[in-house]
Amino acid sequence: MVGQSTGSENAEVVPGGALLPLKRGAAGEPQTPGQGSEVEPTTRGGEAVSAAAGRDVEALALAFDEVETEGIKLLEIGSDDMLKCLQEGGAVIKASEPDEKVVLCTEDKTFAVRVVETSNSVFLVEDGSSECFQPRVTVADDGEAEANTGGTPGPMTQMATVSARACEGDGGSQAARRQGVRVCTIVSENWEIEQIAPDFRKLDELLRGLEEGGAAGGVEEEEGYTTEELLREIQGSESELLEELHARSDAMQVGDRWVHVSEATTSALVDVLVSKVCEGGWAWGDLPLEQVLSAMEAEDFRREATLHAVRTLGNAPLFLGSVTPESAGLIEESKLCVHYARRLLRKQSFGKAAQFLEEWHKVVPVGMEPSVEMLGGLALVDESGGLAVFDDLPRDPAKRFDALFAHQKRWRTKDLKLFAEGMTIPPGKQMDDVLEDYLHSYHPQGDTSNPLMYVQKVI
C-alpha cells in the first residue's frame, strides 16, 4: 500500500467526479513544472477528461470504498534499525491497564507512543491482491451482510457518495473501464515514538504483593514470577527489566523465577553472614565465596540468597553457576555500615545526629568506623546537628524534588546529587540536565567562590 497526500502537486480532486488527472511524462513519470502543457480538467457525464486530448497525459481514477477500513494506523519511524526491528517482530506494544500510557518496547529500549494530528489527509490505496483493507462486515437480522458504517459519515463515506453520484450518468461503465486505484481509508493522524525511561512502579507493586499477601495474581509467594510474566506487566524492555532486577536488593532469581527478599530476611541473613566472616577470619575485601556459601548453607540459608547479599553489599558473580572454588567476593565497609544505619533508623527516631552516631557505632561489625559522610542519600545532618531521614524517595524527579525541598528551601550541589541518585533519568540526559529542568542554580551573593545552590522553580 502507499499513502498519497491530498496536497500533492500532481493530483487534483475533480469537482463532481471521482477521477484525478495526473500529468505524466513519456516514461510514465510525473512531469516537473514547466514540462508540457497544463491540464485543465472538465466534467462530461461524470467523467473527468483532459482538455489536451491526444497529448501525453493520462487521468488517474480513484474509487472510494463506501465503508472506511478500520484498524489501519501510520507509525512514524525515525531509524532503519527500528524499521528492521518491527519487520522482524522484535518489538511489542504494551498497555496492560486501561489508564496506562501506550509504550513500544524493543529488546533494550522503551518508547512512548503518541497520536499526532496531521494538517493533511493521507489516502491509503491498495493493489488488486491486497487483503488488509477490508471493511468490517456484520450479518443483519434478515441474514443479509451489511457493512459496519457507524453513526456519522466519515470522509471516506462522503467521498464515496460524491463518486457514486458523479458516475450515475453512464452507470459507472466508463469509469469502470478506466485503470485506477481504490482508496480504502483516509488517515489524518499518525503515531510517533519517543524513547523514554522504563516505568518500574508496577514491579514495586508486584514484589510488595508477594511479601504482603502470599499470593499476587495467582502466583504463590515461594514461586515468584518468571521474566516473561514480569515483562507482560512492566512497561519496559527485557534488557532494562533485567538490569533493574539485578540491581535491586529486594529481588533475587531462584531457578527461572524472581522472588522477593523481605527486609526481615535480609537482616537475619546479613547478621549471620557477618558472624561467619568474623569466625572464619576472612577479609571483607577477599571473601572465599565457595566457603562462605557452604558455611551459610549449613545455617539453612540458600546459596542464591547469600550470593545475592554479598553482591548487593559489594561484589560477587551474578549467577550461582559462575562460582568456582577460586571465586572471591567482597563486602564494602560503607555499604555494610549503611545497611545497619537504615535498619536502625527504621526502628526508632533520632532528633540529633550525635545520638544516632553513638547507637550506630554499637551495631556495626568490630573494626568498622561509620561516619556521617556514609549517610548521603539516606539522611541529612543540618547545621544545628539535627537529623532528617529520607528513606524510600519517589523515582519521579518532580515528586522527589517536592519531597526534598519540602524539608529545606535551598540545597548544596554535593548534598542534592546524593539524594537524587536512583531517580528516573530520561534517555539521552544526565543528572545535571534533570536538575536544570526542575531547579534554578545560583551562587550566593553572585560570588563564584561560594558553593553552588539549588532552589525549586516556581511553576
Short mmCIF file of C-alpha atoms in Angstrom, two decimals:
data_model
loop_
_atom_site.label_atom_id
_atom_site.label_comp_id
_atom_site.label_asym_id
_atom_site.label_seq_id
_atom_site.Cartn_x
_atom_site.Cartn_y
_atom_site.Cartn_z
CA MET A 1 0.00 0.00 0.00
CA VAL A 2 1.05 3.60 -0.45
CA GLY A 3 -0.02 6.88 1.08
CA GLN A 4 -0.69 9.95 -1.07
CA SER A 5 -1.28 13.37 0.50
CA THR A 6 -4.22 15.36 -0.75
CA GLY A 7 -1.86 18.28 -1.12
CA SER A 8 0.08 16.61 -3.96
CA GLU A 9 1.24 18.87 -6.80
CA ASN A 10 0.49 16.20 -9.38
CA ALA A 11 -3.06 15.33 -8.39
CA GLU A 12 -6.25 17.34 -8.21
CA VAL A 13 -9.68 16.26 -7.00
CA VAL A 14 -12.13 16.86 -9.82
CA PRO A 15 -15.30 18.69 -8.75
CA GLY A 16 -18.27 16.38 -9.05
CA GLY A 17 -16.19 13.41 -10.10
CA ALA A 18 -14.05 10.59 -8.81
CA LEU A 19 -11.07 10.97 -11.14
CA LEU A 20 -7.76 12.69 -10.50
CA PRO A 21 -5.90 13.86 -13.63
CA LEU A 22 -2.21 13.12 -13.14
CA LYS A 23 0.33 14.63 -15.55
CA ARG A 24 2.91 12.10 -16.66
CA GLY A 25 5.91 12.20 -18.97
CA ALA A 26 6.67 9.83 -21.81
CA ALA A 27 8.27 7.30 -19.46
CA GLY A 28 5.24 7.35 -17.19
CA GLU A 29 6.89 9.59 -14.56
CA PRO A 30 5.10 12.71 -13.28
CA GLN A 31 6.14 15.82 -15.17
CA THR A 32 8.12 18.54 -13.48
CA PRO A 33 6.80 22.14 -13.51
CA GLY A 34 7.11 23.71 -16.92
CA GLN A 35 7.13 20.35 -18.73
CA GLY A 36 4.36 20.01 -21.37
CA SER A 37 1.04 21.83 -21.24
CA GLU A 38 -1.16 22.47 -18.24
CA VAL A 39 -4.11 20.14 -17.92
CA GLU A 40 -7.50 21.68 -17.37
CA PRO A 41 -9.97 19.02 -16.25
CA THR A 42 -13.56 19.22 -17.37
CA THR A 43 -16.57 17.16 -16.47
CA ARG A 44 -18.67 15.23 -19.00
CA GLY A 45 -21.11 12.57 -17.92
CA GLY A 46 -19.49 12.21 -14.51
CA GLU A 47 -16.07 11.57 -16.07
CA ALA A 48 -13.03 13.85 -15.91
CA VAL A 49 -11.33 14.23 -19.25
CA SER A 50 -8.32 16.15 -20.39
CA ALA A 51 -8.77 19.29 -22.46
CA ALA A 52 -5.44 18.46 -24.03
CA ALA A 53 -6.77 15.32 -25.73
CA GLY A 54 -4.21 13.27 -27.59
CA ARG A 55 -1.27 14.64 -25.65
CA ASP A 56 0.94 12.55 -23.40
CA VAL A 57 -1.32 12.93 -20.37
CA GLU A 58 -3.37 10.36 -18.52
CA ALA A 59 -6.03 10.53 -15.83
CA LEU A 60 -5.77 8.52 -12.62
CA ALA A 61 -9.10 7.17 -11.41
CA LEU A 62 -9.68 6.95 -7.66
CA ALA A 63 -12.53 4.80 -6.36
CA PHE A 64 -13.62 5.31 -2.74
CA ASP A 65 -14.99 2.44 -0.68
CA GLU A 66 -18.30 3.24 0.92
CA VAL A 67 -17.02 1.99 4.28
CA GLU A 68 -13.69 3.04 5.68
CA THR A 69 -11.35 0.24 6.68
CA GLU A 70 -10.73 0.28 10.43
CA GLY A 71 -7.60 -0.59 12.34
CA ILE A 72 -5.09 0.99 9.95
CA LYS A 73 -2.56 3.28 11.67
CA LEU A 74 0.54 5.04 10.39
CA LEU A 75 3.64 4.83 12.58
CA GLU A 76 6.44 7.34 12.07
CA ILE A 77 9.80 5.58 12.37
CA GLY A 78 13.00 7.52 12.95
CA SER A 79 15.64 4.96 12.03
CA ASP A 80 16.33 1.94 9.83
CA ASP A 81 17.16 -0.06 12.95
CA MET A 82 13.66 0.48 14.32
CA LEU A 83 12.11 -0.45 10.96
CA LYS A 84 14.12 -3.67 10.85
CA CYS A 85 13.16 -4.44 14.45
CA LEU A 86 9.47 -4.03 13.65
CA GLN A 87 9.68 -6.08 10.47
CA GLU A 88 11.40 -8.93 12.31
CA GLY A 89 8.88 -8.92 15.15
CA GLY A 90 11.38 -7.63 17.70
CA ALA A 91 9.08 -5.01 19.23
CA VAL A 92 5.85 -5.16 21.18
CA ILE A 93 3.29 -2.50 22.13
CA LYS A 94 2.16 -2.56 25.75
CA ALA A 95 -0.65 -1.04 27.76
CA SER A 96 -1.57 -3.61 30.40
CA GLU A 97 -4.07 -1.30 32.16
CA PRO A 98 -6.74 0.92 30.52
CA ASP A 99 -5.31 4.08 32.12
CA GLU A 100 -1.67 3.29 31.31
CA LYS A 101 0.20 5.11 28.59
CA VAL A 102 0.94 3.10 25.45
CA VAL A 103 4.59 2.15 25.01
CA LEU A 104 6.54 0.29 22.35
CA CYS A 105 9.37 -1.90 23.65
CA THR A 106 12.26 -3.34 21.71
CA GLU A 107 14.79 -5.73 23.20
CA ASP A 108 16.65 -2.96 25.03
CA LYS A 109 14.67 0.31 24.75
CA THR A 110 11.28 1.74 25.68
CA PHE A 111 9.37 4.28 23.58
CA ALA A 112 6.28 6.34 24.31
CA VAL A 113 3.64 6.12 21.56
CA ARG A 114 1.69 9.32 20.93
CA VAL A 115 -1.09 10.20 18.49
CA VAL A 116 -0.29 13.26 16.39
CA GLU A 117 -2.85 15.09 14.24
CA THR A 118 -1.63 16.00 10.75
CA SER A 119 -2.57 19.08 8.71
CA ASN A 120 -3.07 16.99 5.54
CA SER A 121 -5.06 13.84 4.97
CA VAL A 122 -3.36 10.78 3.51
CA PHE A 123 -5.11 8.44 1.07
CA LEU A 124 -4.17 4.79 1.59
CA VAL A 125 -4.69 2.73 -1.56
CA GLU A 126 -4.33 -0.95 -2.28
CA ASP A 127 -3.21 -3.08 -5.16
CA GLY A 128 -5.59 -5.70 -6.52
CA SER A 129 -4.20 -8.52 -4.37
CA SER A 130 -4.26 -6.72 -1.04
CA GLU A 131 -6.38 -8.25 1.70
CA CYS A 132 -5.55 -5.88 4.54
CA PHE A 133 -8.02 -3.15 3.53
CA GLN A 134 -11.32 -4.86 4.12
CA PRO A 135 -14.30 -3.09 5.73
CA ARG A 136 -15.81 -4.76 8.74
CA VAL A 137 -18.93 -6.72 7.74
CA THR A 138 -21.66 -7.93 10.08
CA VAL A 139 -24.76 -10.03 9.47
CA ALA A 140 -28.13 -8.34 9.84
CA ASP A 141 -31.17 -9.95 11.43
CA ASP A 142 -32.50 -10.93 7.99
CA GLY A 143 -29.32 -12.79 7.16
CA GLU A 144 -28.01 -10.16 4.76
CA ALA A 145 -24.43 -8.98 5.11
CA GLU A 146 -24.13 -5.32 5.94
CA ALA A 147 -21.14 -3.04 6.38
CA ASN A 148 -20.46 -1.54 9.78
CA THR A 149 -20.67 2.12 8.81
CA GLY A 150 -21.02 3.66 12.24
CA GLY A 151 -23.22 6.59 13.13
CA THR A 152 -21.53 9.58 11.50
CA PRO A 153 -20.38 9.57 7.85
CA GLY A 154 -16.60 9.97 7.71
CA PRO A 155 -14.51 11.40 4.88
CA MET A 156 -14.43 8.04 3.10
CA THR A 157 -18.23 7.75 3.09
CA GLN A 158 -18.62 11.31 1.88
CA MET A 159 -16.09 10.85 -0.93
CA ALA A 160 -17.72 7.57 -1.97
CA THR A 161 -21.12 9.28 -2.14
CA VAL A 162 -19.72 12.03 -4.38
CA SER A 163 -18.07 9.38 -6.56
CA ALA A 164 -21.30 7.41 -6.96
CA ARG A 165 -23.29 10.48 -7.92
CA ALA A 166 -20.68 11.50 -10.48
CA CYS A 167 -20.90 8.16 -12.23
CA GLU A 168 -24.69 7.90 -12.28
CA GLY A 169 -24.85 9.46 -15.76
CA ASP A 170 -23.30 6.44 -17.50
CA GLY A 171 -23.97 3.78 -14.90
CA GLY A 172 -20.31 3.79 -13.97
CA SER A 173 -19.41 1.84 -17.12
CA GLN A 174 -16.83 4.28 -18.47
CA ALA A 175 -15.22 4.83 -15.03
CA ALA A 176 -15.07 1.08 -14.52
CA ARG A 177 -13.20 0.68 -17.80
CA ARG A 178 -10.51 3.09 -16.68
CA GLN A 179 -7.49 1.69 -14.85
CA GLY A 180 -7.35 3.26 -11.40
CA VAL A 181 -6.77 2.67 -7.72
CA ARG A 182 -9.12 2.08 -4.81
CA VAL A 183 -8.87 4.29 -1.72
CA CYS A 184 -9.65 2.20 1.31
CA THR A 185 -9.08 4.66 4.12
CA ILE A 186 -8.16 8.28 4.75
CA VAL A 187 -5.77 8.98 7.61
CA SER A 188 -5.45 12.38 9.28
CA GLU A 189 -3.29 11.32 12.23
CA ASN A 190 -0.30 9.12 12.87
CA TRP A 191 1.64 7.62 15.73
CA GLU A 192 5.06 8.91 16.67
CA ILE A 193 7.51 7.36 19.13
CA GLU A 194 9.97 8.89 21.57
CA GLN A 195 12.43 6.99 23.74
CA ILE A 196 11.63 7.20 27.45
CA ALA A 197 12.79 5.63 30.68
CA PRO A 198 11.03 2.37 31.65
CA ASP A 199 8.31 2.51 34.29
CA PHE A 200 9.03 0.14 37.19
CA ARG A 201 6.24 1.20 39.54
CA LYS A 202 4.28 -1.95 38.70
CA LEU A 203 7.37 -4.01 39.58
CA ASP A 204 7.38 -2.46 43.05
CA GLU A 205 3.72 -3.40 43.47
CA LEU A 206 4.26 -6.98 42.32
CA LEU A 207 7.15 -7.54 44.69
CA ARG A 208 5.28 -5.98 47.60
CA GLY A 209 2.32 -8.22 46.77
CA LEU A 210 4.49 -11.29 47.18
CA GLU A 211 5.66 -10.07 50.56
CA GLU A 212 2.30 -8.96 51.94
CA GLY A 213 -0.28 -11.36 50.61
CA GLY A 214 1.47 -14.62 49.91
CA ALA A 215 -0.20 -14.64 46.51
CA ALA A 216 -0.41 -11.98 43.82
CA GLY A 217 -2.12 -12.55 40.52
CA GLY A 218 -2.45 -16.25 41.24
CA VAL A 219 1.27 -16.75 41.84
CA GLU A 220 2.28 -18.14 45.22
CA GLU A 221 4.94 -16.29 47.21
CA GLU A 222 7.51 -19.06 47.01
CA GLU A 223 7.03 -19.34 43.25
CA GLY A 224 7.55 -15.68 42.35
CA TYR A 225 7.43 -14.57 38.71
CA THR A 226 9.26 -15.60 35.58
CA THR A 227 10.92 -12.93 33.47
CA GLU A 228 8.22 -13.42 30.81
CA GLU A 229 5.45 -12.88 33.37
CA LEU A 230 7.06 -9.67 34.58
CA LEU A 231 7.56 -8.44 31.01
CA ARG A 232 3.82 -8.72 30.40
CA GLU A 233 3.17 -6.36 33.32
CA ILE A 234 6.10 -3.92 33.17
CA GLN A 235 6.34 -1.02 30.75
CA GLY A 236 9.95 -1.61 29.82
CA SER A 237 12.21 -3.71 27.61
CA GLU A 238 13.69 -7.05 28.65
CA SER A 239 17.22 -5.67 28.99
CA GLU A 240 16.03 -2.74 31.10
CA LEU A 241 13.96 -5.03 33.32
CA LEU A 242 16.83 -7.47 33.93
CA GLU A 243 19.21 -4.60 34.71
CA GLU A 244 16.73 -3.27 37.27
CA LEU A 245 16.15 -6.69 38.85
CA HIS A 246 19.85 -7.44 39.21
CA ALA A 247 20.43 -4.03 40.82
CA ARG A 248 17.70 -4.42 43.44
CA SER A 249 18.37 -5.72 46.91
CA ASP A 250 14.75 -6.89 47.38
CA ALA A 251 14.59 -9.26 44.40
CA MET A 252 16.66 -12.32 43.51
CA GLN A 253 16.48 -15.10 40.95
CA VAL A 254 15.96 -18.69 42.04
CA GLY A 255 15.93 -21.03 39.08
CA ASP A 256 13.86 -19.38 36.37
CA ARG A 257 11.76 -17.28 38.76
CA TRP A 258 12.22 -13.96 40.52
CA VAL A 259 11.28 -13.92 44.20
CA HIS A 260 11.02 -11.16 46.75
CA VAL A 261 13.61 -10.79 49.51
CA SER A 262 11.99 -9.19 52.54
CA GLU A 263 13.74 -6.75 54.83
CA ALA A 264 13.48 -9.21 57.74
CA THR A 265 15.10 -12.00 55.69
CA THR A 266 17.92 -9.69 54.59
CA SER A 267 18.60 -8.53 58.15
CA ALA A 268 18.75 -12.08 59.51
CA LEU A 269 21.00 -13.23 56.66
CA VAL A 270 23.44 -10.31 57.00
CA ASP A 271 23.78 -10.83 60.75
CA VAL A 272 24.71 -14.50 60.25
CA LEU A 273 26.97 -13.63 57.31
CA VAL A 274 28.92 -11.09 59.39
CA SER A 275 29.27 -13.67 62.16
CA LYS A 276 30.59 -16.33 59.75
CA VAL A 277 33.08 -13.95 58.13
CA CYS A 278 34.43 -12.99 61.55
CA GLU A 279 34.61 -16.63 62.69
CA GLY A 280 36.42 -17.66 59.52
CA GLY A 281 38.90 -14.81 59.81
CA TRP A 282 38.19 -13.85 56.19
CA ALA A 283 39.00 -10.39 54.86
CA TRP A 284 35.99 -8.29 53.84
CA GLY A 285 37.69 -7.44 50.58
CA ASP A 286 38.69 -11.01 49.68
CA LEU A 287 35.96 -13.47 50.64
CA PRO A 288 36.39 -17.14 49.55
CA LEU A 289 32.91 -17.42 48.09
CA GLU A 290 32.62 -21.19 47.98
CA GLN A 291 33.47 -21.44 51.67
CA VAL A 292 31.16 -18.57 52.57
CA LEU A 293 28.24 -20.12 50.66
CA SER A 294 28.81 -23.52 52.27
CA ALA A 295 29.00 -22.01 55.77
CA MET A 296 25.74 -20.12 55.22
CA GLU A 297 24.04 -23.16 53.70
CA ALA A 298 24.80 -25.04 56.91
CA GLU A 299 22.72 -22.36 58.67
CA ASP A 300 19.76 -23.03 56.31
CA PHE A 301 20.32 -20.03 54.03
CA ARG A 302 20.02 -20.61 50.29
CA ARG A 303 23.25 -20.31 48.38
CA GLU A 304 21.44 -17.98 45.95
CA ALA A 305 20.37 -15.72 48.84
CA THR A 306 23.89 -15.50 50.26
CA LEU A 307 25.41 -14.74 46.86
CA HIS A 308 22.75 -12.07 46.32
CA ALA A 309 23.52 -10.45 49.69
CA VAL A 310 27.27 -10.36 49.00
CA ARG A 311 26.68 -8.83 45.57
CA THR A 312 24.34 -6.08 46.86
CA LEU A 313 26.80 -5.21 49.65
CA GLY A 314 29.86 -5.32 47.42
CA ASN A 315 30.77 -7.53 44.50
CA ALA A 316 30.18 -11.17 43.51
CA PRO A 317 29.32 -13.19 40.38
CA LEU A 318 25.84 -12.62 39.02
CA PHE A 319 24.92 -16.29 38.79
CA LEU A 320 25.47 -19.19 41.16
CA GLY A 321 26.80 -21.36 38.33
CA SER A 322 29.69 -18.92 37.88
CA VAL A 323 31.06 -19.56 41.38
CA THR A 324 34.19 -21.76 41.42
CA PRO A 325 36.49 -22.83 44.30
CA GLU A 326 38.74 -19.93 43.30
CA SER A 327 35.98 -17.29 43.17
CA ALA A 328 36.34 -14.33 45.52
CA GLY A 329 33.81 -11.73 46.62
CA LEU A 330 33.98 -8.54 48.64
CA ILE A 331 31.80 -6.57 51.01
CA GLU A 332 32.30 -2.80 51.09
CA GLU A 333 32.56 -1.27 54.55
CA SER A 334 30.44 1.75 53.63
CA LYS A 335 27.57 -0.36 52.22
CA LEU A 336 27.53 -2.66 55.23
CA CYS A 337 27.52 0.32 57.60
CA VAL A 338 24.66 1.93 55.66
CA HIS A 339 22.73 -1.35 55.91
CA TYR A 340 22.91 -1.13 59.72
CA ALA A 341 22.16 2.62 59.64
CA ARG A 342 18.98 2.11 57.63
CA ARG A 343 17.83 -0.69 59.93
CA LEU A 344 18.48 1.47 62.99
CA LEU A 345 16.67 4.49 61.55
CA ARG A 346 13.63 2.36 60.72
CA LYS A 347 13.46 1.05 64.27
CA GLN A 348 13.48 4.38 66.10
CA SER A 349 13.62 8.15 65.63
CA PHE A 350 16.64 10.26 66.41
CA GLY A 351 16.29 14.01 66.87
CA LYS A 352 20.01 14.64 66.94
CA ALA A 353 22.78 13.20 64.80
CA ALA A 354 25.09 12.72 67.80
CA GLN A 355 22.64 10.34 69.46
CA PHE A 356 22.26 8.33 66.27
CA LEU A 357 26.03 8.11 65.66
CA GLU A 358 26.51 6.72 69.17
CA GLU A 359 23.98 3.93 68.58
CA TRP A 360 25.28 3.31 65.08
CA HIS A 361 28.79 2.60 66.33
CA LYS A 362 27.38 -0.09 68.61
CA VAL A 363 25.73 -2.17 65.86
CA VAL A 364 28.33 -2.20 63.07
CA PRO A 365 30.94 -5.02 62.94
CA VAL A 366 34.01 -4.60 65.10
CA GLY A 367 36.74 -2.66 63.37
CA MET A 368 34.42 -0.64 61.13
CA GLU A 369 34.12 3.13 61.56
CA PRO A 370 30.80 4.60 60.42
CA SER A 371 30.76 8.29 59.50
CA VAL A 372 28.22 10.97 58.61
CA GLU A 373 29.54 11.02 55.03
CA MET A 374 28.21 7.48 54.55
CA LEU A 375 24.63 8.70 55.10
CA GLY A 376 24.44 10.63 51.82
CA GLY A 377 21.16 9.79 50.10
CA LEU A 378 19.67 8.34 53.30
CA ALA A 379 19.84 11.05 55.98
CA LEU A 380 20.91 14.68 56.22
CA VAL A 381 22.63 16.35 59.16
CA ASP A 382 21.83 20.06 59.32
CA GLU A 383 23.93 22.88 60.79
CA SER A 384 22.24 22.58 64.17
CA GLY A 385 23.05 18.89 64.43
CA GLY A 386 19.53 17.72 63.62
CA LEU A 387 18.98 14.53 61.64
CA ALA A 388 16.44 14.28 58.80
CA VAL A 389 15.77 10.89 57.19
CA PHE A 390 14.80 10.49 53.51
CA ASP A 391 14.06 6.81 53.04
CA ASP A 392 12.23 5.36 50.03
CA LEU A 393 12.11 8.56 47.95
CA PRO A 394 9.91 8.57 44.79
CA ARG A 395 11.54 7.69 41.46
CA ASP A 396 9.79 10.51 39.62
CA PRO A 397 12.06 13.63 39.57
CA ALA A 398 9.24 16.12 40.22
CA LYS A 399 7.91 14.16 43.20
CA ARG A 400 11.40 13.56 44.58
CA PHE A 401 12.30 17.25 44.43
CA ASP A 402 8.97 18.11 46.07
CA ALA A 403 9.88 15.83 48.99
CA LEU A 404 13.41 17.18 49.31
CA PHE A 405 12.55 20.88 49.04
CA ALA A 406 9.66 20.49 51.45
CA HIS A 407 12.35 19.89 54.08
CA GLN A 408 14.57 22.83 53.16
CA LYS A 409 14.32 25.54 50.52
CA ARG A 410 17.95 25.51 49.39
CA TRP A 411 20.29 22.61 48.72
CA ARG A 412 24.01 22.48 48.10
CA THR A 413 25.01 20.66 44.93
CA LYS A 414 27.01 17.92 46.65
CA ASP A 415 24.14 17.09 49.03
CA LEU A 416 21.40 17.27 46.43
CA LYS A 417 23.13 14.95 43.96
CA LEU A 418 23.45 12.26 46.61
CA PHE A 419 19.70 12.34 47.24
CA ALA A 420 18.94 12.50 43.51
CA GLU A 421 20.63 9.15 42.81
CA GLY A 422 18.18 6.43 41.86
CA MET A 423 15.52 8.71 40.40
CA THR A 424 14.35 8.24 36.82
CA ILE A 425 16.69 9.86 34.28
CA PRO A 426 15.20 10.19 30.76
CA PRO A 427 17.28 8.60 27.96
CA GLY A 428 19.84 10.95 26.48
CA LYS A 429 20.02 13.08 29.63
CA GLN A 430 22.42 13.28 32.55
CA MET A 431 21.79 14.16 36.17
CA ASP A 432 22.73 17.82 35.56
CA ASP A 433 20.16 18.04 32.74
CA VAL A 434 17.38 16.89 35.06
CA LEU A 435 18.48 19.34 37.76
CA GLU A 436 18.36 22.14 35.19
CA ASP A 437 14.87 21.10 34.06
CA TYR A 438 13.34 21.33 37.53
CA LEU A 439 15.60 23.65 39.55
CA HIS A 440 17.35 27.03 39.49
CA SER A 441 21.03 27.20 40.43
CA TYR A 442 22.94 30.18 41.73
CA HIS A 443 26.00 31.26 43.70
CA PRO A 444 25.12 33.22 46.87
CA GLN A 445 25.88 36.95 46.50
CA GLY A 446 26.82 36.19 42.89
CA ASP A 447 30.26 35.12 44.07
CA THR A 448 31.51 32.02 42.25
CA SER A 449 33.74 31.21 45.19
CA ASN A 450 30.59 30.37 47.16
CA PRO A 451 29.15 26.85 46.75
CA LEU A 452 26.52 26.37 44.02
CA MET A 453 23.00 26.23 45.47
CA TYR A 454 19.71 24.92 44.07
CA VAL A 455 16.14 26.13 44.60
CA GLN A 456 12.93 24.80 43.07
CA LYS A 457 11.45 26.52 40.03
CA VAL A 458 8.14 28.27 40.65
CA ILE A 459 5.61 26.93 38.14
#
